[in-house]
Amino acid sequence: QVQLVESGGGLVQAGGSLRLSCTGPGRTFSSYAMGWFRQAPGKERTFVAAINWSGGSTYYTHSVEGRFTISRDNAKNTVYLQMNSLKPEDTAVYYCAQAGGTIATPVMAYEYDYWGQGTQVTVSS
């Protein structure tokens, strides 16, 4: 069982920034794509960003392009989500996930095998 641990969530005003971190086990972390998803109250979990195993390829949902940046440091077994220019509609629980297949930047939840516990991000207006 792969355990992923997120951190970095919190309360921020609109226009502010947060950086989320997600750490996984060293044995498998660098072999797979990683992704971030979010789930707002009463809504389904949706894709935010993904990064391939090496960090050389990334993909974002349209609503966060230009504001969020996903990156990874395989030496530290950590993936990051830098979130700038935050908006109230970014408020959600954010989850990191580790993919199980060979797709470079998966966007569907079923393409991910392991999930973190989530971290709350709240953006006030």
mmCIF file of C-alpha atoms in Angstrom:
data_model
loop_
_atom_site.group_PDB
_atom_site.id
_atom_site.type_symbol
_atom_site.label_atom_id
_atom_site.label_comp_id
_atom_site.label_asym_id
_atom_site.label_seq_id
_atom_site.Cartn_x
_atom_site.Cartn_y
_atom_site.Cartn_z
ATOM 1 C CA GLN A 1 0.000 0.000 0.000
ATOM 2 C CA VAL A 2 1.370 3.379 -1.036
ATOM 3 C CA GLN A 3 0.826 6.177 1.460
ATOM 4 C CA LEU A 4 0.741 9.722 0.192
ATOM 5 C CA VAL A 5 0.773 12.615 2.638
ATOM 6 C CA GLU A 6 -0.320 16.124 1.604
ATOM 7 C CA SER A 7 0.467 19.347 3.416
ATOM 8 C CA GLY A 8 0.354 23.066 2.818
ATOM 9 C CA GLY A 9 -3.351 23.801 2.728
ATOM 10 C CA GLY A 10 -4.916 26.659 4.622
ATOM 11 C CA LEU A 11 -6.916 29.856 4.477
ATOM 12 C CA VAL A 12 -5.827 32.609 2.104
ATOM 13 C CA GLN A 13 -7.388 35.745 0.674
ATOM 14 C CA ALA A 14 -8.294 35.991 -2.972
ATOM 15 C CA GLY A 15 -5.226 36.833 -5.023
ATOM 16 C CA GLY A 16 -2.928 35.083 -2.585
ATOM 17 C CA SER A 17 -0.732 32.010 -2.979
ATOM 18 C CA LEU A 18 -0.266 28.596 -1.411
ATOM 19 C CA ARG A 19 2.054 25.716 -2.123
ATOM 20 C CA LEU A 20 0.839 22.197 -1.561
ATOM 21 C CA SER A 21 3.256 19.319 -1.050
ATOM 22 C CA CYS A 22 2.722 15.583 -1.327
ATOM 23 C CA THR A 23 5.281 13.050 -0.195
ATOM 24 C CA GLY A 24 5.257 9.398 -1.144
ATOM 25 C CA PRO A 25 7.367 6.283 -0.557
ATOM 26 C CA GLY A 26 10.763 6.300 -2.196
ATOM 27 C CA ARG A 27 10.626 2.835 -3.685
ATOM 28 C CA THR A 28 8.017 3.671 -6.333
ATOM 29 C CA PHE A 29 7.565 7.427 -6.319
ATOM 30 C CA SER A 30 9.878 8.307 -9.202
ATOM 31 C CA SER A 31 8.442 5.632 -11.494
ATOM 32 C CA TYR A 32 4.929 7.016 -11.945
ATOM 33 C CA ALA A 33 3.023 10.077 -12.958
ATOM 34 C CA MET A 34 1.496 12.128 -10.167
ATOM 35 C CA GLY A 35 -1.619 14.245 -10.143
ATOM 36 C CA TRP A 36 -3.612 16.719 -8.112
ATOM 37 C CA PHE A 37 -7.394 16.657 -7.883
ATOM 38 C CA ARG A 38 -9.831 18.747 -5.889
ATOM 39 C CA GLN A 39 -13.303 18.350 -4.480
ATOM 40 C CA ALA A 40 -15.500 21.259 -3.508
ATOM 41 C CA PRO A 41 -18.415 20.768 -1.074
ATOM 42 C CA GLY A 42 -21.294 18.972 -2.746
ATOM 43 C CA LYS A 43 -19.356 18.451 -5.976
ATOM 44 C CA GLU A 44 -17.456 15.630 -7.612
ATOM 45 C CA ARG A 45 -13.697 15.264 -7.423
ATOM 46 C CA THR A 46 -12.119 16.899 -10.485
ATOM 47 C CA PHE A 47 -8.721 16.923 -12.131
ATOM 48 C CA VAL A 48 -6.395 19.857 -11.513
ATOM 49 C CA ALA A 49 -2.917 18.992 -12.798
ATOM 50 C CA ALA A 50 -0.636 16.084 -13.628
ATOM 51 C CA ILE A 51 3.079 15.565 -14.132
ATOM 52 C CA ASN A 52 4.892 12.678 -15.735
ATOM 53 C CA TRP A 53 7.450 10.531 -13.925
ATOM 54 C CA SER A 54 10.451 12.699 -14.814
ATOM 55 C CA GLY A 55 8.792 16.098 -14.467
ATOM 56 C CA GLY A 56 9.319 16.852 -18.136
ATOM 57 C CA SER A 57 5.642 16.870 -19.059
ATOM 58 C CA THR A 58 2.743 18.579 -17.320
ATOM 59 C CA TYR A 59 -0.941 19.104 -17.992
ATOM 60 C CA TYR A 60 -3.533 21.376 -16.377
ATOM 61 C CA THR A 61 -7.237 21.820 -16.349
ATOM 62 C CA HIS A 62 -8.128 25.005 -18.207
ATOM 63 C CA SER A 63 -9.341 26.930 -15.155
ATOM 64 C CA VAL A 64 -5.940 26.839 -13.439
ATOM 65 C CA GLU A 65 -3.630 27.269 -16.430
ATOM 66 C CA GLY A 66 -1.272 30.182 -15.894
ATOM 67 C CA ARG A 67 -2.021 30.294 -12.152
ATOM 68 C CA PHE A 68 -1.004 26.848 -10.865
ATOM 69 C CA THR A 69 2.277 25.010 -11.410
ATOM 70 C CA ILE A 70 2.858 21.338 -10.727
ATOM 71 C CA SER A 71 6.416 20.141 -10.162
ATOM 72 C CA ARG A 72 8.224 17.257 -8.563
ATOM 73 C CA ASP A 73 11.499 16.487 -6.832
ATOM 74 C CA ASN A 74 12.120 12.765 -7.131
ATOM 75 C CA ALA A 75 15.139 12.976 -4.849
ATOM 76 C CA LYS A 76 12.750 14.106 -2.112
ATOM 77 C CA ASN A 77 9.851 11.882 -3.187
ATOM 78 C CA THR A 78 7.700 14.987 -3.311
ATOM 79 C CA VAL A 79 5.288 16.581 -5.770
ATOM 80 C CA TYR A 80 4.227 20.210 -5.417
ATOM 81 C CA LEU A 81 1.340 22.361 -6.517
ATOM 82 C CA GLN A 82 2.154 26.061 -6.494
ATOM 83 C CA MET A 83 -1.105 27.995 -6.557
ATOM 84 C CA ASN A 84 -1.013 31.712 -7.358
ATOM 85 C CA SER A 85 -3.744 34.280 -7.930
ATOM 86 C CA LEU A 86 -6.148 32.145 -5.966
ATOM 87 C CA LYS A 87 -9.868 32.663 -6.398
ATOM 88 C CA PRO A 88 -12.800 31.779 -4.108
ATOM 89 C CA GLU A 89 -13.816 29.111 -6.631
ATOM 90 C CA ASP A 90 -10.512 27.330 -5.937
ATOM 91 C CA THR A 91 -11.818 26.476 -2.473
ATOM 92 C CA ALA A 92 -11.808 22.686 -2.107
ATOM 93 C CA VAL A 93 -10.097 19.725 -0.540
ATOM 94 C CA TYR A 94 -7.042 19.000 -2.649
ATOM 95 C CA TYR A 95 -5.822 15.432 -3.135
ATOM 96 C CA CYS A 96 -2.598 14.142 -4.601
ATOM 97 C CA ALA A 97 -2.539 10.805 -6.347
ATOM 98 C CA GLN A 98 -0.083 8.379 -7.879
ATOM 99 C CA ALA A 99 -0.896 6.893 -11.249
ATOM 100 C CA GLY A 100 -0.649 3.181 -11.939
ATOM 101 C CA GLY A 101 -0.198 2.990 -15.699
ATOM 102 C CA THR A 102 2.017 4.338 -18.432
ATOM 103 C CA ILE A 103 0.088 7.416 -19.530
ATOM 104 C CA ALA A 104 2.344 10.438 -19.152
ATOM 105 C CA THR A 105 -0.164 12.844 -17.601
ATOM 106 C CA PRO A 106 -3.397 11.064 -16.694
ATOM 107 C CA VAL A 107 -6.493 13.190 -16.173
ATOM 108 C CA MET A 108 -9.083 10.618 -15.047
ATOM 109 C CA ALA A 109 -9.399 9.586 -11.418
ATOM 110 C CA TYR A 110 -9.604 5.897 -12.327
ATOM 111 C CA GLU A 111 -6.107 6.109 -13.817
ATOM 112 C CA TYR A 112 -4.693 6.719 -10.349
ATOM 113 C CA ASP A 113 -4.118 3.892 -7.905
ATOM 114 C CA TYR A 114 -3.196 5.654 -4.684
ATOM 115 C CA TRP A 115 -4.534 8.788 -3.001
ATOM 116 C CA GLY A 116 -3.594 11.027 -0.136
ATOM 117 C CA GLN A 117 -5.956 12.032 2.638
ATOM 118 C CA GLY A 118 -6.528 15.522 1.260
ATOM 119 C CA THR A 119 -5.728 19.010 2.449
ATOM 120 C CA GLN A 120 -8.227 21.861 2.726
ATOM 121 C CA VAL A 121 -7.702 25.037 0.733
ATOM 122 C CA THR A 122 -10.039 27.918 1.504
ATOM 123 C CA VAL A 123 -9.914 31.164 -0.453
ATOM 124 C CA SER A 124 -11.835 34.076 1.022
ATOM 125 C CA SER A 125 -13.192 36.899 -1.095
#
